[in-house]
mmCIF file of C-alpha atoms in Angstrom:
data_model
loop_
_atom_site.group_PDB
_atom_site.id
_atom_site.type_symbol
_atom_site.label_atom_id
_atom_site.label_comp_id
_atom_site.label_asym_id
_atom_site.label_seq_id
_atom_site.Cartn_x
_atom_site.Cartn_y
_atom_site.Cartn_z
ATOM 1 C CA UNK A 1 -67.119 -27.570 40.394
ATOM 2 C CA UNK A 2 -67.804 -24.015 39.850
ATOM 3 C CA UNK A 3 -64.632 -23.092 40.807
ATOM 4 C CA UNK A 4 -62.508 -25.213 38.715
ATOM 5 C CA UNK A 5 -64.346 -24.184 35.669
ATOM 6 C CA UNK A 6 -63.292 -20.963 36.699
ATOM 7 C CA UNK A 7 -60.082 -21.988 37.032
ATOM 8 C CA UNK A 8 -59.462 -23.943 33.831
ATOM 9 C CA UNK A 9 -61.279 -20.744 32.140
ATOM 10 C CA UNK A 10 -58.930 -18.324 33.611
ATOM 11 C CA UNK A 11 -56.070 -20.357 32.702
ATOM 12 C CA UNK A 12 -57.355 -20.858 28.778
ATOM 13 C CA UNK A 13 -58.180 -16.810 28.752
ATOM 14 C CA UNK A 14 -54.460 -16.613 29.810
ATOM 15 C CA UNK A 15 -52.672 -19.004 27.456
ATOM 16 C CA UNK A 16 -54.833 -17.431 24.695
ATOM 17 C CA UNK A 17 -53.578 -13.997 25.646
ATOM 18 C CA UNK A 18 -50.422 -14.692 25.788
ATOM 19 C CA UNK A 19 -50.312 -16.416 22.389
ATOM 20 C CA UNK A 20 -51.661 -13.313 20.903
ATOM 21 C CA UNK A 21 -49.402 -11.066 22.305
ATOM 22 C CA UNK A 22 -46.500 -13.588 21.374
ATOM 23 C CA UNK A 23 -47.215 -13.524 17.626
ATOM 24 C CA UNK A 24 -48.081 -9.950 17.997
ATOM 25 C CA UNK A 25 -44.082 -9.522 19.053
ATOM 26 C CA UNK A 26 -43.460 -11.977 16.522
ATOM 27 C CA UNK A 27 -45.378 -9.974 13.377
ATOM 28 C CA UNK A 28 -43.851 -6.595 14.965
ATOM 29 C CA UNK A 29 -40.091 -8.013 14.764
ATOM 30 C CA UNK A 30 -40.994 -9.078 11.308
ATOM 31 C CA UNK A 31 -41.886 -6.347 10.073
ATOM 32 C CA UNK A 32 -38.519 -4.380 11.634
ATOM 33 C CA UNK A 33 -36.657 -6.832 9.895
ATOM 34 C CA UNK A 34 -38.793 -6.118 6.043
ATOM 35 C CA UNK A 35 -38.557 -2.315 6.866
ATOM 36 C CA UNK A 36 -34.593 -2.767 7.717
ATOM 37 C CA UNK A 37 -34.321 -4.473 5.208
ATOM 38 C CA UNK A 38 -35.991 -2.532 2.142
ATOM 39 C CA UNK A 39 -34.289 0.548 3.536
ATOM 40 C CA UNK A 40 -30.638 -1.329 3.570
ATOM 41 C CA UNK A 41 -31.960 -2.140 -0.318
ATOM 42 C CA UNK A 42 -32.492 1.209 -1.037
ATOM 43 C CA UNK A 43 -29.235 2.928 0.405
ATOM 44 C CA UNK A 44 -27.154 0.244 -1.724
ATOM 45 C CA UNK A 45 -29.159 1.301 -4.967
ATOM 46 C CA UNK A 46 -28.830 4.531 -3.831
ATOM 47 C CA UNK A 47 -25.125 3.973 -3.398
ATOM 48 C CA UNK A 48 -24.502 2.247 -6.955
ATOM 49 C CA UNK A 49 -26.195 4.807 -8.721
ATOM 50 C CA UNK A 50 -24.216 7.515 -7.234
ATOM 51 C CA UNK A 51 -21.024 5.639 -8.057
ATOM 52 C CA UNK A 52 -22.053 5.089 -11.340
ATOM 53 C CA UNK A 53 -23.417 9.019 -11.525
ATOM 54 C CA UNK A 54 -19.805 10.160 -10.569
ATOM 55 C CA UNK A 55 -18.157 7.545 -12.671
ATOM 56 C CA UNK A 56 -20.502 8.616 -15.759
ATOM 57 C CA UNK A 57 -19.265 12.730 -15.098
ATOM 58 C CA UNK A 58 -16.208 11.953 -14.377
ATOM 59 C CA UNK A 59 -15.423 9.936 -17.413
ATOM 60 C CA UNK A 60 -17.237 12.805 -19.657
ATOM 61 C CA UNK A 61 -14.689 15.724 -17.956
ATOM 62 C CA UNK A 62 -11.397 13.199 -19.434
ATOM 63 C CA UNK A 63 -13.179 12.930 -22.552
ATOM 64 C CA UNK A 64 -13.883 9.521 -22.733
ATOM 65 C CA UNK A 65 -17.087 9.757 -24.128
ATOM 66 C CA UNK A 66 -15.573 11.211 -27.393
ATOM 67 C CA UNK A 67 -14.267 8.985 -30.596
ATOM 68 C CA UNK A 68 -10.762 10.195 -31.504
ATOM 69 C CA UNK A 69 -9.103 7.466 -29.749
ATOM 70 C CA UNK A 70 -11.498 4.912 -31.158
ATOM 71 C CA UNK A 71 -10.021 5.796 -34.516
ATOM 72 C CA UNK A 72 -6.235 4.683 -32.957
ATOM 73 C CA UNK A 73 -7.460 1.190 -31.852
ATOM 74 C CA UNK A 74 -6.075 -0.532 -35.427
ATOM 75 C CA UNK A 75 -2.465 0.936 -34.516
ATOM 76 C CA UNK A 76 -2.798 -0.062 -30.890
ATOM 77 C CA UNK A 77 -3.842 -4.112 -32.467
ATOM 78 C CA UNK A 78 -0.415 -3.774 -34.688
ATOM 79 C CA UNK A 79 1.221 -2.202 -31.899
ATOM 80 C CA UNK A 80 -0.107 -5.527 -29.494
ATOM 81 C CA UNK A 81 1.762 -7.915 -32.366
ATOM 82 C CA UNK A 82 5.210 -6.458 -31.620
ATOM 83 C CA UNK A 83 4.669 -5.697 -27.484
ATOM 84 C CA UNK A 84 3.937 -9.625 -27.978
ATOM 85 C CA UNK A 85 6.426 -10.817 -30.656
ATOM 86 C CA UNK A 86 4.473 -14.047 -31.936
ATOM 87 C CA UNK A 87 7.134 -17.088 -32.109
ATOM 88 C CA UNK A 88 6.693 -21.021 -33.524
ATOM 89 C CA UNK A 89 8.398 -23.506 -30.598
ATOM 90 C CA UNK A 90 9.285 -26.436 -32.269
ATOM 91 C CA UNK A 91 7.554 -25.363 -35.445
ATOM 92 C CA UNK A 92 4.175 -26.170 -33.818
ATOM 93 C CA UNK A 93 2.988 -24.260 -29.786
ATOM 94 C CA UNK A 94 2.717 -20.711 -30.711
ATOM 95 C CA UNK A 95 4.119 -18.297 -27.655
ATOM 96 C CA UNK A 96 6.030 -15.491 -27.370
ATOM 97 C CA UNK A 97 9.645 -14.672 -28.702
ATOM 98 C CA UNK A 98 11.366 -14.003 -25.233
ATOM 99 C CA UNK A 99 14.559 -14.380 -27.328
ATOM 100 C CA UNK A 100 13.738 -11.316 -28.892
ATOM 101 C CA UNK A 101 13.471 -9.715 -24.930
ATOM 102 C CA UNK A 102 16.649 -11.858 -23.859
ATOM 103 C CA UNK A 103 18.751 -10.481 -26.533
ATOM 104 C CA UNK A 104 17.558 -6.644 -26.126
ATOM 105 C CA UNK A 105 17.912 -7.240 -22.252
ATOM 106 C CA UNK A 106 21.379 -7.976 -22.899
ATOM 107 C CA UNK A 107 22.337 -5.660 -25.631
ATOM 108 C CA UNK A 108 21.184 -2.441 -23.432
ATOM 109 C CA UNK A 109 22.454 -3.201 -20.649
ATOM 110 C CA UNK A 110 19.469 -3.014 -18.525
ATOM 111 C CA UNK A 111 20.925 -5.398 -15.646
ATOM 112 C CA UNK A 112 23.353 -1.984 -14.847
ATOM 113 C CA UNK A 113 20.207 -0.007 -15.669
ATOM 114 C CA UNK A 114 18.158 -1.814 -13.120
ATOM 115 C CA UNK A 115 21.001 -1.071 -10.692
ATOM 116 C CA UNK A 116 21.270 2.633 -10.674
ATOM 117 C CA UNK A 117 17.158 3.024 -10.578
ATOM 118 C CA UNK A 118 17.570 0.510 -7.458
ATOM 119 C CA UNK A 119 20.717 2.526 -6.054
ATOM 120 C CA UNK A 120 18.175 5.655 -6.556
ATOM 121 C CA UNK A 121 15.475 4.084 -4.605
ATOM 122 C CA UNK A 122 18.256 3.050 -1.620
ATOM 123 C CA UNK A 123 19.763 6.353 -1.385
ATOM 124 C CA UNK A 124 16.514 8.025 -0.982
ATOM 125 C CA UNK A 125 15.117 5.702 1.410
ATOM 126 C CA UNK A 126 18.548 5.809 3.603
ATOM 127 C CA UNK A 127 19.068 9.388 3.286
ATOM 128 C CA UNK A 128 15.280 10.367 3.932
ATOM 129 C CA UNK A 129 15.335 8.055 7.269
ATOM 130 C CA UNK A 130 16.870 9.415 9.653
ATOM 131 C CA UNK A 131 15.229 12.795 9.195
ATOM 132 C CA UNK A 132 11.748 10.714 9.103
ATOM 133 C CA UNK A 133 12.401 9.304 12.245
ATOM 134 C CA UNK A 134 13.036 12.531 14.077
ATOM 135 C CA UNK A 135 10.008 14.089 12.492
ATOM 136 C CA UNK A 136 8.229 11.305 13.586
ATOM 137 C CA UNK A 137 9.088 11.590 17.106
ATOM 138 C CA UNK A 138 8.715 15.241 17.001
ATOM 139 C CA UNK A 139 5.634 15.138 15.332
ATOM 140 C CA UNK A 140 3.735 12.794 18.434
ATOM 141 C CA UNK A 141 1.814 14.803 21.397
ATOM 142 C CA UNK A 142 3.971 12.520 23.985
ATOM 143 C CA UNK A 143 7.409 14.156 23.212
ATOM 144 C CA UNK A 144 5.963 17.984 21.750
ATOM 145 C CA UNK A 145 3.217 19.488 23.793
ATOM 146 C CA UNK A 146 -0.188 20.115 21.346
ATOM 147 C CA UNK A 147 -0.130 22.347 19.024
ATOM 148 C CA UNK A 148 3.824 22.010 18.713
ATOM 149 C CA UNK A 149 3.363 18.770 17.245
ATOM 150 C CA UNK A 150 1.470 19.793 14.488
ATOM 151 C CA UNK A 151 4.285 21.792 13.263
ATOM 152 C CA UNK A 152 6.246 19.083 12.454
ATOM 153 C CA UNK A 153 2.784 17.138 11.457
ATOM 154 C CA UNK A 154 2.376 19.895 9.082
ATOM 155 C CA UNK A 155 5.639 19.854 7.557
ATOM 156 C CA UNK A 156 5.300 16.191 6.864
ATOM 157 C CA UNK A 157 1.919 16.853 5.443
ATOM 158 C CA UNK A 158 3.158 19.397 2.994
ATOM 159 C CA UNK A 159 6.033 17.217 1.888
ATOM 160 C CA UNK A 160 3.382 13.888 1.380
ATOM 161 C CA UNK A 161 1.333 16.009 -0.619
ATOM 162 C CA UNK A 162 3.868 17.046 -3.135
ATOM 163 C CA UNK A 163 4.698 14.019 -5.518
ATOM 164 C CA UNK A 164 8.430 12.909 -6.050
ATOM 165 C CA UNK A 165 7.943 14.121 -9.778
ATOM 166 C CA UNK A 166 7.632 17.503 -8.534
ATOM 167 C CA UNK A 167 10.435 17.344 -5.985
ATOM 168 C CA UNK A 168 13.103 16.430 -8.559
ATOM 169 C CA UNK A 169 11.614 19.349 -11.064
ATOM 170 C CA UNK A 170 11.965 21.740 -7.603
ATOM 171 C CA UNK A 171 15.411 20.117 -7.632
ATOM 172 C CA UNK A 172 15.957 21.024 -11.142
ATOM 173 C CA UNK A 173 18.530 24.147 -10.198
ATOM 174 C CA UNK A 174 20.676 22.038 -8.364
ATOM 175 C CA UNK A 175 21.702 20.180 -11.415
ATOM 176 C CA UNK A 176 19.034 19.401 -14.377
ATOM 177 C CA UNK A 177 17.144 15.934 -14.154
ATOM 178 C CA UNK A 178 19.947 13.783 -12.820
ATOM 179 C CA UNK A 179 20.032 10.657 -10.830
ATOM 180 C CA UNK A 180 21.517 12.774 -7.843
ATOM 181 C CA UNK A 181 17.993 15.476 -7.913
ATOM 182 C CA UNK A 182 16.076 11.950 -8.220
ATOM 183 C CA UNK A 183 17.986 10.964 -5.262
ATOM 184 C CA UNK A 184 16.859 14.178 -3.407
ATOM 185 C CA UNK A 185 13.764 13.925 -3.869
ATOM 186 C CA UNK A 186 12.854 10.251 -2.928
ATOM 187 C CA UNK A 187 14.635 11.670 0.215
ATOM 188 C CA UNK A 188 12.788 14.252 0.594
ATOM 189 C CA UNK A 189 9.342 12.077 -0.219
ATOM 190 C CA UNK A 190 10.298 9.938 2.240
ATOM 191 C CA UNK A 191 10.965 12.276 5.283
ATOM 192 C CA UNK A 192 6.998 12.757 4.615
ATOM 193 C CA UNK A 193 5.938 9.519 3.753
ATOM 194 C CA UNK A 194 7.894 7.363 6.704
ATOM 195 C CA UNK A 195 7.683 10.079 8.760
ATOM 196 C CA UNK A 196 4.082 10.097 9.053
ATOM 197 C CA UNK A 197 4.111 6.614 9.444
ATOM 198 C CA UNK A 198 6.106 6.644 12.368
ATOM 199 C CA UNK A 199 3.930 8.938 13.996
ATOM 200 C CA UNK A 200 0.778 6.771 13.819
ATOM 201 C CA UNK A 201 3.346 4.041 15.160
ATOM 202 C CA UNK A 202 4.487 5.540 18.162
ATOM 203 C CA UNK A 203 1.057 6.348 19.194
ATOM 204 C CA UNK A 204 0.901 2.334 20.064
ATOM 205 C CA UNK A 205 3.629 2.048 22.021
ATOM 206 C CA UNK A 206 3.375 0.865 25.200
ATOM 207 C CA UNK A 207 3.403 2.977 28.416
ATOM 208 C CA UNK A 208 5.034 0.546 30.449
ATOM 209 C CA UNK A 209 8.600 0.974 29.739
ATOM 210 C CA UNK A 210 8.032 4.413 29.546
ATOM 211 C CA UNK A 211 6.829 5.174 33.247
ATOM 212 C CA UNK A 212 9.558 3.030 34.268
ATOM 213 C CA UNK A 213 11.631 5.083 32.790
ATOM 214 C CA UNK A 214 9.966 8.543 33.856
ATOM 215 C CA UNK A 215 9.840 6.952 37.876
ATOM 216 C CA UNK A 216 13.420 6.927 37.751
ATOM 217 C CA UNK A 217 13.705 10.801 37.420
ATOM 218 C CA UNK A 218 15.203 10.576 34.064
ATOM 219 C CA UNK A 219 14.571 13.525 31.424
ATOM 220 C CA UNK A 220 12.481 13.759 28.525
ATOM 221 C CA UNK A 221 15.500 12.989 26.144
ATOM 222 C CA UNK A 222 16.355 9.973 28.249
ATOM 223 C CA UNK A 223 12.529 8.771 28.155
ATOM 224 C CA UNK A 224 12.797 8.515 24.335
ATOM 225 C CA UNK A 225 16.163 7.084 23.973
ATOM 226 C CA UNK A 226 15.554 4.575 26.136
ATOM 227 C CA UNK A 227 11.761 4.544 26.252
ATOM 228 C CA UNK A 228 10.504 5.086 23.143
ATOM 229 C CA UNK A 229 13.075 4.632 20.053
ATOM 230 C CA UNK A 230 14.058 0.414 21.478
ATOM 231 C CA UNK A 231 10.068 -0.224 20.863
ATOM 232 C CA UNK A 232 10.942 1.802 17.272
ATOM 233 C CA UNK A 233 13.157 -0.542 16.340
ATOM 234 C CA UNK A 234 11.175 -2.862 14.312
ATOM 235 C CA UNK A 235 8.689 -0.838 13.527
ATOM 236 C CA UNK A 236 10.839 1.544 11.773
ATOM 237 C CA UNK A 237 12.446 -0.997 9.680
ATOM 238 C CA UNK A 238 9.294 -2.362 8.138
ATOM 239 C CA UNK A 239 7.895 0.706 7.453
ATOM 240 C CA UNK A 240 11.234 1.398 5.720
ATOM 241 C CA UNK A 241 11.540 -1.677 3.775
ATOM 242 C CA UNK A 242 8.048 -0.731 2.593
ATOM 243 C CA UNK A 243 8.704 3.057 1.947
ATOM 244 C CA UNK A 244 11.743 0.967 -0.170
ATOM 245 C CA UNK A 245 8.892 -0.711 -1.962
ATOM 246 C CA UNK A 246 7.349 2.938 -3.283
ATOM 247 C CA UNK A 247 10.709 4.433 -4.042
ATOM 248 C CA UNK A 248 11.780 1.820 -6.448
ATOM 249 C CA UNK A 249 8.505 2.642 -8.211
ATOM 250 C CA UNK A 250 9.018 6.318 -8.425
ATOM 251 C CA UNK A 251 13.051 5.975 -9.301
ATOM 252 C CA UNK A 252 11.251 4.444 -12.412
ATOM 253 C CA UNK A 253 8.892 7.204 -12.995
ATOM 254 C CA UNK A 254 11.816 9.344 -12.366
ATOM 255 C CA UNK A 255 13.939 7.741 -14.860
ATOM 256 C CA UNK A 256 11.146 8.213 -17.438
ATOM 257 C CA UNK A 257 12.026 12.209 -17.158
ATOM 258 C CA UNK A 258 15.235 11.894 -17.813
ATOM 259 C CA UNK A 259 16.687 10.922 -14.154
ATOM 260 C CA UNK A 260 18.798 7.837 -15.328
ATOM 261 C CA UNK A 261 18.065 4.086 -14.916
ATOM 262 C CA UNK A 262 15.265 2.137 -16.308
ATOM 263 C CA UNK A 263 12.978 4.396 -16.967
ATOM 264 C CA UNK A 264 15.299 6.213 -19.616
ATOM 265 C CA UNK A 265 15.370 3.020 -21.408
ATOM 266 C CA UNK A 266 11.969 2.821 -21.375
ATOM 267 C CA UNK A 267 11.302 6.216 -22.790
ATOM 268 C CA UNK A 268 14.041 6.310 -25.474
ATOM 269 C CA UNK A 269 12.647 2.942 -27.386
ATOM 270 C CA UNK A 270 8.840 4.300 -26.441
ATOM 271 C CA UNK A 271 9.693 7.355 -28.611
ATOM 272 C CA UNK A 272 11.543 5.392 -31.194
ATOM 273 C CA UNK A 273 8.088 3.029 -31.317
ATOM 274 C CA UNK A 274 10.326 0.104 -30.360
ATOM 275 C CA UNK A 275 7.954 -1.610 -28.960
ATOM 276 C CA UNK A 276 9.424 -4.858 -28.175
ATOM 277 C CA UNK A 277 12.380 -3.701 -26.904
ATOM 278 C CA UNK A 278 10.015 -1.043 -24.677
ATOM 279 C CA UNK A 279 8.126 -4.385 -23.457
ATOM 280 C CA UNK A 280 11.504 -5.779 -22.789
ATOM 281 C CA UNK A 281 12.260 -3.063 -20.277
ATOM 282 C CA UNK A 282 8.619 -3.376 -18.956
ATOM 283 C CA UNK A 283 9.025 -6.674 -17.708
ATOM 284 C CA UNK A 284 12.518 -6.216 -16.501
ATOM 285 C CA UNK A 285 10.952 -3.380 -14.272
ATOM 286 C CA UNK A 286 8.354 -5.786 -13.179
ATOM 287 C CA UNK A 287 11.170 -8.142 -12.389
ATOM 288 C CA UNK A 288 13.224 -5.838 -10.056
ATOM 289 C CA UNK A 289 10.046 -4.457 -8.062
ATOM 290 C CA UNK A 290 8.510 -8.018 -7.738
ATOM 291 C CA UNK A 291 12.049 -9.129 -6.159
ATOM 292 C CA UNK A 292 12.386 -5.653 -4.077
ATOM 293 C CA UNK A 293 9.019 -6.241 -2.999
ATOM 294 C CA UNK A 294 9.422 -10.330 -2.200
ATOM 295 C CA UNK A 295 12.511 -9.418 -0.234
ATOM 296 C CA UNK A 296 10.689 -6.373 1.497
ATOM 297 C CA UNK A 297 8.083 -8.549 2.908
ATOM 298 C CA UNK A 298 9.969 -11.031 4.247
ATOM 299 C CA UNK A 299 11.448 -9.331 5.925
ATOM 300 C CA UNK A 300 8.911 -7.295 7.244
ATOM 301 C CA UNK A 301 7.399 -10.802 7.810
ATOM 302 C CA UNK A 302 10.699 -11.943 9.715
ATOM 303 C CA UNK A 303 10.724 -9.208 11.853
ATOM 304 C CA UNK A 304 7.213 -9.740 13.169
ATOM 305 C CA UNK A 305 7.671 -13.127 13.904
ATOM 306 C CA UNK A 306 11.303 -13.165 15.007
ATOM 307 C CA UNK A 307 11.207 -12.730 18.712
ATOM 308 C CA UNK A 308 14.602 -13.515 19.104
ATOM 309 C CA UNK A 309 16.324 -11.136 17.507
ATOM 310 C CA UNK A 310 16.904 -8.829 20.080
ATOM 311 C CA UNK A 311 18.698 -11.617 22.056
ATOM 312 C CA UNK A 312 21.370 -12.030 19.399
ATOM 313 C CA UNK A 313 24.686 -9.944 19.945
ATOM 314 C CA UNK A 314 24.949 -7.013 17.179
ATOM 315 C CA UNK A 315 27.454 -9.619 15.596
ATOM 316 C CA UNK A 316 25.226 -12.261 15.460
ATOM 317 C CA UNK A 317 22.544 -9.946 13.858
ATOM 318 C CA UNK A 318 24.711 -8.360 11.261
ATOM 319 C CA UNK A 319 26.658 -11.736 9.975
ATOM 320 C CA UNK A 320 24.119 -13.912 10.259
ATOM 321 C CA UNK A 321 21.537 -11.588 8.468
ATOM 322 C CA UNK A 322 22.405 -13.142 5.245
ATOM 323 C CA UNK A 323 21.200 -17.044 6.439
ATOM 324 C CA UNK A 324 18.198 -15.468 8.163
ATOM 325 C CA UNK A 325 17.047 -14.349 5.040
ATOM 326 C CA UNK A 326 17.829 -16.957 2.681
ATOM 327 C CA UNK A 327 15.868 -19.200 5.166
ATOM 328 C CA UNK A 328 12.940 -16.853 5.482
ATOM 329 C CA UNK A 329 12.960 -16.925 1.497
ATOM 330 C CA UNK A 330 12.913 -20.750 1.293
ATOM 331 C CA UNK A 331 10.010 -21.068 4.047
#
């Protein structure tokens, strides 16, 4: 009898123990999970307040803070009535005139506007790609040994960090503000700006083709013509398409100094304080990137889901291009 009672006791003593120790793991993990938690509380304060520090000094150094433009908000309310032009439809739903736009769209001529900012934009982007893509390749450790690469790394660097404004004013000898300096410098912008891109790209390329490639004795040049650059293919078109994207942008910004297109419309009726007719242009710039941009993506779109592309013939992919697209539009 003894001995069970020392049994059963043992056995109580040891389900009792382990309880305690259970909750005491059970307390201990709860109280990592307060302290974690307090301290991930007090980094986010500590975050916000720092954002709101910088935002607070950094609105202060643009003068924000002081009161002279407070004393230009009743112009900017009448200036709001004519961005807006206030119309009665059918004598009784209030809305804007977009007659008033229509007719000024029409009387400017900003559809041939539109078109020379867009032919800007495409003659930068096609003159600028080519170069990009052999900076590109140059600029990857696989085809120029380190620190060779970084030449051409650096070179891109220098060109990204220089904005197309400032090209076309470096361009300014060549000819004045003109549609052909903007044209120059989107190429030039986007030598850096694709080029860089490309670099990042080829880094994911896959080995596989290459070794193939490099076990059949052939040369460096051979291992990126036929190694490297087929991979580049679609790749390299996105990423121009998008580059396209940025350049119509800055053909308007370029336009705005006096480099033709849209953006000379837009600054001749802002400094005549026509302010419908400068909305006018506004949207009809927010027309042509929205379409650029629509059409960009799906193709970009298209391309990554288009597996069989490279089975067409080159016919087949340049004549039927047209279809492709309207059907990738309509999806």
């Amino acid at each position: 009898m003894s001995t069970d009672r020392d049994r059963l006791t043992e056995r109580l003593l040891r389900r009792f123990l382990g309880d305690t120790q259970e909750d005491s793991a059970v307390k201990q993990r709860h109280s990592e999970l307060k302290r974690a938690r307090l301290i991930r509380r007090l980094s986010q304060s500590v975050l916000l307040i720092s954002i709101a520090g910088v935002l607070y000094f950094s609105l202060s150094a643009a003068g924000f803070w002081r009161t002279e433009w407070l004393e230009y908000w009743p112009q900017f309310t009448e200036a709001l009535a004519q961005y807006f032009p206030p119309k009665l439809y059918f004598g009784v739903i209030p809305f804007v005139d977009l007659g008033r736009y229509y007719r000024f769209m029409n009387e400017a001529g900003l559809v041939g506007e539109a078109g020379i900012t867009l032919a800007i934009a495409l003659a930068g982007t096609i003159m600028g790609a080519p170069l990009a893509l052999l900076f590109g390749i140059l600029g990857n450790e696989r085809v120029t040994p380190f620190p060779l690469n970084f030449l051409f790394r650096g070179v891109m660097s220098i060109i990204r960090s220089i904005p197309a404004l400032v090209w076309a004013l470096i361009y300014v000898p060549l000819g004045g503000i003109t549609p052909v300096t903007a044209t120059l410098a989107l190429g030039t912008d986007t030598i850096g700006e694709l080029g860089r891109l490309l670099t990042d790209e080829l880094e994911e390329v896959d080995d596989g083709p290459i070794e193939g490639i490099r076990s059949t004795g052939a040369g460096k040049p051979q291992i990126i013509t036929f190694g490297m650059i087929p991979q580049m293919v679609r790749p390299f078109i996105a990423w121009a398409m998008f580059v396209l994207e940025n350049n119509v942008r800055s053909a308007v910004s370029l336009g705005i100094i006096g480099a033709g297109g849209l953006g000379v419309t837009l600054t001749i009726e802002q400094q005549t304080f026509n302010f419908t007719n400068m909305m006018a242009t506004i949207l009809f710039i927010v027309i042509l990137v929205i379409s650029v941009e629509m059409i960009s993506q799906r193709t970009r779109s298209y391309l990554r889901e288009g597996d069989d592309v490279e089975e067409m013939s080159f016919r087949q992919l340049v004549f039927g291009f047209p279809r492709r697209m309207s059907d990738s539009l309509l999806k």
